[in-house]
CSV table of C-alpha atoms in Angstrom, one decimal:
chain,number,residue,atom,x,y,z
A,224,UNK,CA,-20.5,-44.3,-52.3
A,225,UNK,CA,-18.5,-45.8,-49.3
A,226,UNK,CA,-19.8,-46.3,-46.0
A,227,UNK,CA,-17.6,-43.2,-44.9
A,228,UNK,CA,-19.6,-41.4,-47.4
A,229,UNK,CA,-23.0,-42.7,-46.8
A,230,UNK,CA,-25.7,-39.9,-46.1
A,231,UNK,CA,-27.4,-39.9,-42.4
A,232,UNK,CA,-31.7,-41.4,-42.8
A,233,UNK,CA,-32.6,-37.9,-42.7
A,234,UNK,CA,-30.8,-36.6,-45.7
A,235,UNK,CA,-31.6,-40.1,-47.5
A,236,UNK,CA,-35.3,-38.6,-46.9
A,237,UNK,CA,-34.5,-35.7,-48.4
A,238,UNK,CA,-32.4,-37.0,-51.0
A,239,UNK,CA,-35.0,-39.3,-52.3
A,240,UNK,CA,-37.7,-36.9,-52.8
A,241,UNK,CA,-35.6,-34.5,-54.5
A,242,UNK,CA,-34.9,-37.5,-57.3
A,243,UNK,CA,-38.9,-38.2,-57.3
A,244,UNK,CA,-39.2,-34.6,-58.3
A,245,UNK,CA,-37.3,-34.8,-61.4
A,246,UNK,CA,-38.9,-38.5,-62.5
A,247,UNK,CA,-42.8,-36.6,-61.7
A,248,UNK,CA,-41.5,-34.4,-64.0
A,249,UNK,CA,-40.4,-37.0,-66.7
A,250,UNK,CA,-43.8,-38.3,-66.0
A,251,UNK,CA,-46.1,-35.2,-66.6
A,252,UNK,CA,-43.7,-34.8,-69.9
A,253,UNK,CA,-44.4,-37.6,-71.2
A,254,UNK,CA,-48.0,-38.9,-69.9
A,255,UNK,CA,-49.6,-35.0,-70.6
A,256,UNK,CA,-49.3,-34.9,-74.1
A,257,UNK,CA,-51.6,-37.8,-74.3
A,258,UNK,CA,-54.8,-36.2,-72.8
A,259,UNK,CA,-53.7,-32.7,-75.0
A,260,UNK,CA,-53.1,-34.4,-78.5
A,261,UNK,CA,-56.8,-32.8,-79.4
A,262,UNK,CA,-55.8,-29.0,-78.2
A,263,UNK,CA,-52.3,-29.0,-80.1
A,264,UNK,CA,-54.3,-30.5,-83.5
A,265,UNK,CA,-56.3,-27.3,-83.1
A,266,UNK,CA,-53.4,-25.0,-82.2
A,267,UNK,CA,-52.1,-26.2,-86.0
A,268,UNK,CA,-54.7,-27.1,-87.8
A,269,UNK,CA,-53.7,-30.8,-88.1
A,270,UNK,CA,-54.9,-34.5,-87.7
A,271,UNK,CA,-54.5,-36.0,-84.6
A,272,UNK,CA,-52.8,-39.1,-86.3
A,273,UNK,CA,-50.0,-36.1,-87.7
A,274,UNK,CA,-49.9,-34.5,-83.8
A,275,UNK,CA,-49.3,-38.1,-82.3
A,276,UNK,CA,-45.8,-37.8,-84.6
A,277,UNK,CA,-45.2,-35.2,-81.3
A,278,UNK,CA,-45.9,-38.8,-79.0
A,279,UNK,CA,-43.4,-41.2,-80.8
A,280,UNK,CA,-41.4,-38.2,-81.2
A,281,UNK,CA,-40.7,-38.5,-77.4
A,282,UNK,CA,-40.3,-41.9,-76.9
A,283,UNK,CA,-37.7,-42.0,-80.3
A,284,UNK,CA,-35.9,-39.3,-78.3
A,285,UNK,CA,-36.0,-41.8,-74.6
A,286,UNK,CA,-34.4,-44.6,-76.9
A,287,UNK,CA,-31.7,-42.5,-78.8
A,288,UNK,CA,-30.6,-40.2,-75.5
A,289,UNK,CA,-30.4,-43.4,-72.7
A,290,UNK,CA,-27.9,-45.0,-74.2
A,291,UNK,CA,-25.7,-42.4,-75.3
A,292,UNK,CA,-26.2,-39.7,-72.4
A,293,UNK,CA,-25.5,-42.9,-69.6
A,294,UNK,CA,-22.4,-44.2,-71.0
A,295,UNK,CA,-20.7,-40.6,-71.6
A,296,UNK,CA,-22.0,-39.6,-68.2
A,297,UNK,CA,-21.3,-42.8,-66.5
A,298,UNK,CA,-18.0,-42.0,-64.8
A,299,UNK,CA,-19.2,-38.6,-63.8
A,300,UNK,CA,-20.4,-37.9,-60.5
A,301,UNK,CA,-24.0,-38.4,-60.1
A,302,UNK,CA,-25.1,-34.8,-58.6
A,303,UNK,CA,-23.1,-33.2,-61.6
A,304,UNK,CA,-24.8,-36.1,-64.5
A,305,UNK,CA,-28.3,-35.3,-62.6
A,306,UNK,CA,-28.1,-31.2,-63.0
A,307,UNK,CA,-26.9,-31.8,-66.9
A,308,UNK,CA,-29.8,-34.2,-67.3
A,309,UNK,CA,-32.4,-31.2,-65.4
A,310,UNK,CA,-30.9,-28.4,-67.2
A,311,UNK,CA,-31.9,-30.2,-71.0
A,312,UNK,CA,-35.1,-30.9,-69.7
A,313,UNK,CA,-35.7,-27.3,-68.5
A,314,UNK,CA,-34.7,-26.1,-71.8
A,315,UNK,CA,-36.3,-29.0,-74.0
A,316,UNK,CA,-39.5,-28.4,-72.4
A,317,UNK,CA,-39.3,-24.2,-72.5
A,318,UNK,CA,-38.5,-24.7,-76.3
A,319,UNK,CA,-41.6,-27.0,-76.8
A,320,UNK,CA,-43.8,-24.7,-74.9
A,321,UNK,CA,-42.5,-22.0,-77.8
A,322,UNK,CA,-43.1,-24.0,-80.6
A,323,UNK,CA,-44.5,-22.3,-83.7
A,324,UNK,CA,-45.4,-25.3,-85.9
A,325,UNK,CA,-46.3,-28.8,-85.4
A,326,UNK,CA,-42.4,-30.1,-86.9
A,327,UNK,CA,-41.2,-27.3,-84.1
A,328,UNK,CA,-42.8,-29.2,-81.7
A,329,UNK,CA,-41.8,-32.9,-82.6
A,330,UNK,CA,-38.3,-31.6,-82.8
A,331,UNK,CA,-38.2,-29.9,-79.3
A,332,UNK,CA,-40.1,-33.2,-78.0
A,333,UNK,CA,-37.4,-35.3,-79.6
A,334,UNK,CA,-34.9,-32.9,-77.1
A,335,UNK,CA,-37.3,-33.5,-74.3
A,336,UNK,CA,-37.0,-37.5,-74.4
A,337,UNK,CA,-33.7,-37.4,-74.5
A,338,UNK,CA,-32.7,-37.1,-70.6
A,339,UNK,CA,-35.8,-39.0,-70.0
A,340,UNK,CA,-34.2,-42.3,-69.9
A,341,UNK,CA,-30.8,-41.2,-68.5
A,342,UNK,CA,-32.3,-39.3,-65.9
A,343,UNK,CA,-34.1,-42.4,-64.7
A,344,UNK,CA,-30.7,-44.6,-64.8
A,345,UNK,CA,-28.7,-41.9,-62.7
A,346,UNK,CA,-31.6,-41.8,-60.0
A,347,UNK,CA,-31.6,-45.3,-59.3
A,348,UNK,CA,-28.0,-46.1,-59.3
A,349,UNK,CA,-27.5,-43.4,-56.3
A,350,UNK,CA,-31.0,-45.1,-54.9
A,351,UNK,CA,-29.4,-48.2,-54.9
A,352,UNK,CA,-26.0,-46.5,-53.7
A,353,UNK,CA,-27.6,-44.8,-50.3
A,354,UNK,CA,-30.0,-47.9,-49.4
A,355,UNK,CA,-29.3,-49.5,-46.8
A,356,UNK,CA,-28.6,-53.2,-46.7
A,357,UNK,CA,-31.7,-55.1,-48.0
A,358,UNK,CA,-33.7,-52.3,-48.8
A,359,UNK,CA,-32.0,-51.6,-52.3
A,360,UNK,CA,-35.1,-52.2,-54.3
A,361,UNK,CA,-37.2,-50.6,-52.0
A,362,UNK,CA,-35.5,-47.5,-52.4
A,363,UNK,CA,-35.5,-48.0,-56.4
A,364,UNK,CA,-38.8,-48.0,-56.2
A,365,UNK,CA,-39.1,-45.0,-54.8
A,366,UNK,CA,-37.9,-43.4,-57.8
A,367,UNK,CA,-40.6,-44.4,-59.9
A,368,UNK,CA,-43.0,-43.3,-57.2
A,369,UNK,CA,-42.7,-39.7,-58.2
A,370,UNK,CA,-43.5,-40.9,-62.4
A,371,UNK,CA,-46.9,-42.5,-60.6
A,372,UNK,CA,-48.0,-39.6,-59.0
A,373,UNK,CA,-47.8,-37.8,-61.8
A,374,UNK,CA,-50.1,-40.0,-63.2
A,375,UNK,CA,-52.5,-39.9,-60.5
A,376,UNK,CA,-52.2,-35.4,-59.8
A,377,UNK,CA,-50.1,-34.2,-62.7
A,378,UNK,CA,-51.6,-35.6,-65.9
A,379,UNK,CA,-55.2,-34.7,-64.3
A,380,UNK,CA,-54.2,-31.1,-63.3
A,381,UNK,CA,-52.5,-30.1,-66.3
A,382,UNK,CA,-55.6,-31.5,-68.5
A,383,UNK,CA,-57.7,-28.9,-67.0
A,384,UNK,CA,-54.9,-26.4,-67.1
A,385,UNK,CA,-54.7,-27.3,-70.9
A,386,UNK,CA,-58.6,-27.1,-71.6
A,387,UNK,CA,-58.9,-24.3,-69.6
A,388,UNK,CA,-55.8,-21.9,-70.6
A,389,UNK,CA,-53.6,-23.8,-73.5
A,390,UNK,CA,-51.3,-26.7,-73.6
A,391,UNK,CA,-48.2,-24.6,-74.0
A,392,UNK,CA,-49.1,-23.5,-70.2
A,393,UNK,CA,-48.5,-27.6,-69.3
A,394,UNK,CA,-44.9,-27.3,-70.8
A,395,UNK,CA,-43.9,-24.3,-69.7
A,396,UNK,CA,-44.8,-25.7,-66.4
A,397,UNK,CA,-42.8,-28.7,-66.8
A,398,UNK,CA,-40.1,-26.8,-67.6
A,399,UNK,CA,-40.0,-24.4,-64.5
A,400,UNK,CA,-40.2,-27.3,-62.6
A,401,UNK,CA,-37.3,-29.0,-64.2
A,402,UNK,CA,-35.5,-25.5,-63.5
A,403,UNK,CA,-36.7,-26.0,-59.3
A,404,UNK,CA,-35.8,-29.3,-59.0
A,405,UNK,CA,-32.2,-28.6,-60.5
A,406,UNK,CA,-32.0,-26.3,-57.8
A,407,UNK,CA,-32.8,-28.9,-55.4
A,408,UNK,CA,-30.3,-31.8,-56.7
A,409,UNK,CA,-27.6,-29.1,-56.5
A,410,UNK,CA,-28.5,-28.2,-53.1
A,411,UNK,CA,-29.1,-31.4,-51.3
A,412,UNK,CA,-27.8,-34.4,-53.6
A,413,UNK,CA,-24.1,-35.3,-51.9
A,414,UNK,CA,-21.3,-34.4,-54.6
A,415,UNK,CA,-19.1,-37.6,-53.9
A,416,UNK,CA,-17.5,-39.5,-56.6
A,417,UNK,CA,-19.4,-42.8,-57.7
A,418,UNK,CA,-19.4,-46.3,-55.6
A,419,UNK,CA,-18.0,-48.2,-58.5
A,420,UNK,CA,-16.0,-46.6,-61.6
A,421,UNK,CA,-17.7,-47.9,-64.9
A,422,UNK,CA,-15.8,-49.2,-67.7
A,423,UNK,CA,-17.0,-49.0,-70.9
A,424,UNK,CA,-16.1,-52.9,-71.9
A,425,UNK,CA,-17.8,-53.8,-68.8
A,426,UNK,CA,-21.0,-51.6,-69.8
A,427,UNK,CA,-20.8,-53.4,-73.6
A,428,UNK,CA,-20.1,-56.8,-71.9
A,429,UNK,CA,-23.5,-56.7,-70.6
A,430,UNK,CA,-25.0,-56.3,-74.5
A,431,UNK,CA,-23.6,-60.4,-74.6
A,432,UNK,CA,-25.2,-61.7,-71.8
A,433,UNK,CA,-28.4,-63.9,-73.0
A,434,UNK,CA,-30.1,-63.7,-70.1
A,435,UNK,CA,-30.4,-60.1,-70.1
A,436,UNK,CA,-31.8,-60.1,-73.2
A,437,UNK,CA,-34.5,-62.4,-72.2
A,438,UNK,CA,-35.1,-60.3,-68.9
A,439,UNK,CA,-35.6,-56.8,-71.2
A,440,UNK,CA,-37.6,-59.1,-73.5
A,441,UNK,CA,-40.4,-59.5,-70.8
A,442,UNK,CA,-40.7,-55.7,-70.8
A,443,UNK,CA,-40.8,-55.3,-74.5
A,444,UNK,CA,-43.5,-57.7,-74.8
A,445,UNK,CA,-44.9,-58.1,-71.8
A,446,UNK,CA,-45.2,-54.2,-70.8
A,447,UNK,CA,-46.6,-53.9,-74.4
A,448,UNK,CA,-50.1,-55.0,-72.8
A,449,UNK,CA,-50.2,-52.1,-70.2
A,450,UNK,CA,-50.0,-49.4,-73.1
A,451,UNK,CA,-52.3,-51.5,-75.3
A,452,UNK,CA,-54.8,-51.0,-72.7
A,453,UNK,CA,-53.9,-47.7,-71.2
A,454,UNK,CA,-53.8,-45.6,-74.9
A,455,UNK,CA,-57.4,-46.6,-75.8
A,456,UNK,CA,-59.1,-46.8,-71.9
A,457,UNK,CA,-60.7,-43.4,-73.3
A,458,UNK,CA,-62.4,-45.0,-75.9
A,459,UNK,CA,-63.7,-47.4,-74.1
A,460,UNK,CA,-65.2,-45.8,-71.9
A,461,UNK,CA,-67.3,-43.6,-74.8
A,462,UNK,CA,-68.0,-46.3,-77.3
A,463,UNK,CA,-68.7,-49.4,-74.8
A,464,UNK,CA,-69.0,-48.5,-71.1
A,465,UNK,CA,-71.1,-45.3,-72.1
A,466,UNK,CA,-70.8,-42.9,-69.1
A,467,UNK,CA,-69.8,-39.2,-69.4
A,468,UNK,CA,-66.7,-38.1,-70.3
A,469,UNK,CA,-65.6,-37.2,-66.9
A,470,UNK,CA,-65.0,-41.1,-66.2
A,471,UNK,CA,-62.2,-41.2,-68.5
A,472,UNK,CA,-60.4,-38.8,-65.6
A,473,UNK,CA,-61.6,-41.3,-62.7
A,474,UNK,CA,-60.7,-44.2,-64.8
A,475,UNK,CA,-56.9,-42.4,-65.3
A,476,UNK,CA,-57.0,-41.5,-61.8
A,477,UNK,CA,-57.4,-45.7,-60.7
A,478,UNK,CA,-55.0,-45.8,-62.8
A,479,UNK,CA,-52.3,-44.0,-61.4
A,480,UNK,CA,-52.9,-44.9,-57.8
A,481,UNK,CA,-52.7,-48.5,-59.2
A,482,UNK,CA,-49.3,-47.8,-60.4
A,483,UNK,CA,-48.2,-45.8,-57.2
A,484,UNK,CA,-49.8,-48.9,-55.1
A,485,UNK,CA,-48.2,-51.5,-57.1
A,486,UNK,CA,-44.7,-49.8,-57.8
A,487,UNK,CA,-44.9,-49.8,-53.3
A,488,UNK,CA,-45.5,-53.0,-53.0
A,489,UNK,CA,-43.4,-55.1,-55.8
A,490,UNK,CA,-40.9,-53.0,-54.9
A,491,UNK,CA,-40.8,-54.3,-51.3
A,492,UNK,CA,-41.4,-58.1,-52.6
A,493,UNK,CA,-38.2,-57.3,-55.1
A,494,UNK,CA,-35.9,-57.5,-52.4
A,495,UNK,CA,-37.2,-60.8,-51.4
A,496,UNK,CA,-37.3,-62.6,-54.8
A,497,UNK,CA,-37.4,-60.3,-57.8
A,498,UNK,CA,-37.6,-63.5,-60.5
A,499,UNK,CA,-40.9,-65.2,-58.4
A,500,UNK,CA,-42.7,-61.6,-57.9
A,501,UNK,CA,-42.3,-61.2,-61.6
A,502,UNK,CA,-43.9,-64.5,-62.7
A,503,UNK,CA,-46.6,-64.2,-60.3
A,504,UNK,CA,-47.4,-60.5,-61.2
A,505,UNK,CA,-47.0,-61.6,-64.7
A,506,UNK,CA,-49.7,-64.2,-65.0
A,507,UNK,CA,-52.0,-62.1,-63.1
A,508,UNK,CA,-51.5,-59.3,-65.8
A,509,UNK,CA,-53.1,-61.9,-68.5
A,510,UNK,CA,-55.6,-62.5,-66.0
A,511,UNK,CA,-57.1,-59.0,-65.6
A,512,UNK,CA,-56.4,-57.9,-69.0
A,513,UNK,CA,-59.2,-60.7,-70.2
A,514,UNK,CA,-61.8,-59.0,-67.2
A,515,UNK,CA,-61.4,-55.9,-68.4
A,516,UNK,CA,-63.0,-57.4,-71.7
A,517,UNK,CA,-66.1,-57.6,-69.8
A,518,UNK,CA,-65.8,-55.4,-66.9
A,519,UNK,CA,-66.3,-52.4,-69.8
A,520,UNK,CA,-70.1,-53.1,-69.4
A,521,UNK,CA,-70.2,-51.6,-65.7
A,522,UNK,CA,-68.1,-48.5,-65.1
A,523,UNK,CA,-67.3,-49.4,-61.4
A,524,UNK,CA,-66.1,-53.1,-62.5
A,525,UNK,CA,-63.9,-50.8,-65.1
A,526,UNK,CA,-62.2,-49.0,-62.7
A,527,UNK,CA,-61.4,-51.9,-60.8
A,528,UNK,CA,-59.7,-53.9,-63.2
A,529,UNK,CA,-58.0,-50.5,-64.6
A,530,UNK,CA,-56.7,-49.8,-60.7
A,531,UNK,CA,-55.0,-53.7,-61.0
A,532,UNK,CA,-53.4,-52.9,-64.5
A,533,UNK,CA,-52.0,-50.1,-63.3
A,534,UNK,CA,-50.2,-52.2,-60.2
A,535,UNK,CA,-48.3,-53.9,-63.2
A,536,UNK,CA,-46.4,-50.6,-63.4
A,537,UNK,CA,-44.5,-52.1,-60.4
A,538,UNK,CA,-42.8,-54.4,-63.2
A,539,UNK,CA,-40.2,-51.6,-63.8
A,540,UNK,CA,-38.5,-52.3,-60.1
A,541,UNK,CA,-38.5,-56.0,-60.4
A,542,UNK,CA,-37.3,-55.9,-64.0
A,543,UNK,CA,-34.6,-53.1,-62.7
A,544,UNK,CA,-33.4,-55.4,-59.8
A,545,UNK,CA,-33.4,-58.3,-61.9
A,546,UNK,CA,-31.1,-56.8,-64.4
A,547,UNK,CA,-28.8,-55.6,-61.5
A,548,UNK,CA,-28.5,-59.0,-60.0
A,549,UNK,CA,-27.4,-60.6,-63.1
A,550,UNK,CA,-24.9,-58.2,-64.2
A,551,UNK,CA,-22.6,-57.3,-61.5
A,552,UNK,CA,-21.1,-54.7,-63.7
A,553,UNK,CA,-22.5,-52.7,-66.3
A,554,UNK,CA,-25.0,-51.0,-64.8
A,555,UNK,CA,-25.0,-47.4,-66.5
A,556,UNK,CA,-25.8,-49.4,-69.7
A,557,UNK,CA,-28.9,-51.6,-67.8
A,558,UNK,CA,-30.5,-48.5,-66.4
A,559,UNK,CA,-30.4,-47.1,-70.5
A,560,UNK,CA,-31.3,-50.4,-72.0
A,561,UNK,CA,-34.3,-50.8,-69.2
A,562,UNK,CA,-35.8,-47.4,-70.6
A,563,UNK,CA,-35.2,-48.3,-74.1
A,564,UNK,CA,-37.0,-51.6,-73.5
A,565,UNK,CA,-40.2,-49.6,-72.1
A,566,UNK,CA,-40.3,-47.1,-75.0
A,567,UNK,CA,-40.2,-50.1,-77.2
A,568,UNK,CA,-43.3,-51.1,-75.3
A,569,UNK,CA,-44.7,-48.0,-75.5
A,570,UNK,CA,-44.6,-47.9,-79.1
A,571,UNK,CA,-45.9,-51.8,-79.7
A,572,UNK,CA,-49.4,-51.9,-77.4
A,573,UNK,CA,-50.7,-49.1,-78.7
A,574,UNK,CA,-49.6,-50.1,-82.6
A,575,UNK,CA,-50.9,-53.5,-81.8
A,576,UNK,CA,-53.9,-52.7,-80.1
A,577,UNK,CA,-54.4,-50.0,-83.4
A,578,UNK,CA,-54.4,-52.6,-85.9
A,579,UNK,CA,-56.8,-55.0,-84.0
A,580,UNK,CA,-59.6,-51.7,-84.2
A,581,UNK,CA,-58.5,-51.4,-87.6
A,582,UNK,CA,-59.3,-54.7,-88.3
A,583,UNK,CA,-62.9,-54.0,-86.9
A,584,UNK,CA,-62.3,-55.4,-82.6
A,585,UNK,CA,-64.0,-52.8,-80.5
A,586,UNK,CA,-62.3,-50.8,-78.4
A,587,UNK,CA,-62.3,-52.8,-74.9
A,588,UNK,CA,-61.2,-56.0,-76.9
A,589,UNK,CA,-57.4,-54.6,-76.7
A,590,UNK,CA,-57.8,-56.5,-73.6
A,591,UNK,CA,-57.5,-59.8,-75.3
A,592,UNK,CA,-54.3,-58.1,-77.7
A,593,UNK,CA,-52.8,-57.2,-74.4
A,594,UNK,CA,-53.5,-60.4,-72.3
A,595,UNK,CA,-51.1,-62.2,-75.2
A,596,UNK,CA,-48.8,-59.6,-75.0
A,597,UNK,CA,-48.7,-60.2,-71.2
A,598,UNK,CA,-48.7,-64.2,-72.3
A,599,UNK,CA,-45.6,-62.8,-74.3
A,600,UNK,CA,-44.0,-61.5,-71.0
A,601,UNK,CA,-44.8,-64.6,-69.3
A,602,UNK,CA,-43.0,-66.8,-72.0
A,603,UNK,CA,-39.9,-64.5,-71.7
A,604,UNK,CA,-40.4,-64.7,-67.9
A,605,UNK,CA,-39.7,-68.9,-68.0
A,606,UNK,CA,-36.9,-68.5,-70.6
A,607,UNK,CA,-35.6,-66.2,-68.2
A,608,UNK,CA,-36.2,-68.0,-65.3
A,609,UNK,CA,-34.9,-71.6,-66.8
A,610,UNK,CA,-31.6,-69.5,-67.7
A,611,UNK,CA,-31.2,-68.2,-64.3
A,612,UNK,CA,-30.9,-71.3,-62.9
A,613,UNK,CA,-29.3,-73.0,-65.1
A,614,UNK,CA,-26.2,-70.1,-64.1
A,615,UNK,CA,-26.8,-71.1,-60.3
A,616,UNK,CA,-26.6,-74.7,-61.0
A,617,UNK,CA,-23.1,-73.8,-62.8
A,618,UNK,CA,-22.0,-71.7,-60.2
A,619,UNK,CA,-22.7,-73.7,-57.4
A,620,UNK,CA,-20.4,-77.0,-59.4
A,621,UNK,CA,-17.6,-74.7,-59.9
């Protein structure tokens, strides 16, 4: 957008929210299905190792769809890319909600993650359009807001809704608020063509860059440790910690405002230096992942440490902002390889953490898988770091 076509602060209010509606939806879509993998075994008489297919069915769909729906949509303008993106997830997640079979239901979840990621890159590219000067990550940050709330009221809400009635309810849900917030981007999002034309050489040019490889490998490493931790908090919390099964909804609950907290926060500290806030928040990943070895023992030291993994979350802005500041152009394809790089890390923790239990480490030991995962991150972060630089150094002799 130009300056002429700027919206006033009380329509970037409004604007804002509207895109946090569509990424709490992406959020309840994906972050529900974790909490109903026991209801949808019944529903079809399957193991839940064959029902989490429906899982990794989702994030498969995240990696295939960001690339391709941001680069064919990149040119478009960003109201018209945002109400395709809302209509597939409307009718993704009404299809799911249908399903007759369990390979119904991985198919239609594959259709669900595809938006997912492209949704996510749209959003922030017009947050970063309508910011104001300075406040650019700020503003990014408050699109992920709306994914951490629905960690915090969605995913609790529709658990109950799910035990209580059935998990279709949950997606059909989802989709009727994909169908709303359509409504809503059409109404109030400003149809005005996009700041910066893309190109696709420019969007490819970026796949060359080093340092942006480095940068995405400190997500899928690094983030790795926040879904080691996060897919198996449940089982800690039964085998080790010991307390009732309503703790694991506290425990998801700390979690969430964690991520809401800490997305807040890095984001402001983003805009002051993206590549310190990420080392710093790095290292104190590895340390709290090694507490929450120990904190397991006592239930309120457990929700402590779970609250400060969940400000990790935050690490999407930073990563986001990073990207953007060393890649002038190309930023369709950033915003899809960003949300490739955390389905990547989606899928590693949890495998990782897996094979450690396999290999007979208790539950609330993922801590120590994740802390080197974090370490990981960290060792990305440096490369990273040393690279960026090294580029100053360069440009600042020419």
């Amino acid at each position: 957008m130009t300056s002429a076509h700027l919206p006033q602060p009380t329509n970037r209010v409004a604007i804002m929210f509207v895109l946090a509606l569509g990424t709490f939806i992406l959020g309840l879509t994906e972050f529900s299905m974790m909490p109903m993998l026991p209801l949808i075994s019944d529903t079809f008489n399957v193991t839940p190792t064959q029902s989490g297919y429906a899982i990794s069915a989702y994030a498969m769909g995240v990696v295939v769809g960001a690339p391709i729906l941001m680069l064919t949509t990149a040119n478009m303008r960003k109201r018209k890319a945002l109400v395709i993106f809302l209509t597939l997830m409307f009718i993704a997640n009404g299809l799911s909600a249908l399903s007759n079979s369990l390979n119904q239901l991985i198919l239609f979840r594959f259709l669900s993650g595809l938006p997912h990621g492209a949704y996510f890159g749209a959003a922030i590219l017009l947050a970063a359009d309508i910011a104001p000067k300075g406040k650019r990550s700020a503003f990014m940050s408050k699109i992920f807001m709306g994914l951490t709330i629905a960690t915090i009221v969605g995913v609790p809400i529709v658990t109950l809704v799910g035990q209580n009635l059935s998990w279709r309810y949950c997606l059909a849900g989802a989709s009727i608020l994909s169908l709303i917030a359509l409504v809503f981007v059409y109404k109030v999002v400003p149809n005005v063509d996009n700041s910066k034309p893309s190109n696709l050489l420019n969007e490819f040019s970026v796949l060359k860059d080093k340092l942006v490889w480095s940068i995405l490998g400190i997500v899928i490493i690094g983030f790795g440790g926040v879904f080691c931790i996060y897919t198996y908090i449940a089982d800690t919390i039964l085998d080790i910690t010991q307390t009732p099964a309503y703790t694991i909804s506290i425990a998801m609950v700390m979690f969430g405002i964690g991520c809401t907290l800490g997305n807040y926060f890095l984001g402001k500290a983003a805009d002051v230096s993206a590549i310190k806030a990420t080392g710093i928040c790095l290292i104190c990943t590895i340390i709290f992942a090694i507490a929450y070895v120990n904190a397991s023992h006592n239930i309120w030291l457990l929700y402590a440490v779970i609250f400060l993994i969940g400000c990790s979350i935050g690490l999407a802005t930073l990563i986001q902002t990073l990207l953007m500041d060393v890649s002038p152009d190309g930023h369709a394809m950033i915003g899809a390889l960003v949300q490739c790089a955390f389905n990547v890390a989606n899928a590693i923790g949890p495998w990782v953490g897996g094979m450690a239990i396999a290999q007979g480490a208790q539950p609330n030991q993922t801590g120590y898988v994740a802390a080197a995962l974090f370490l990981g991150g960290f060792i990305m972060w440096v490369l990273s770091y040393m690279q960026l630089n090294a580029k100053k150094k360069l440009a600042v002799s020419a």
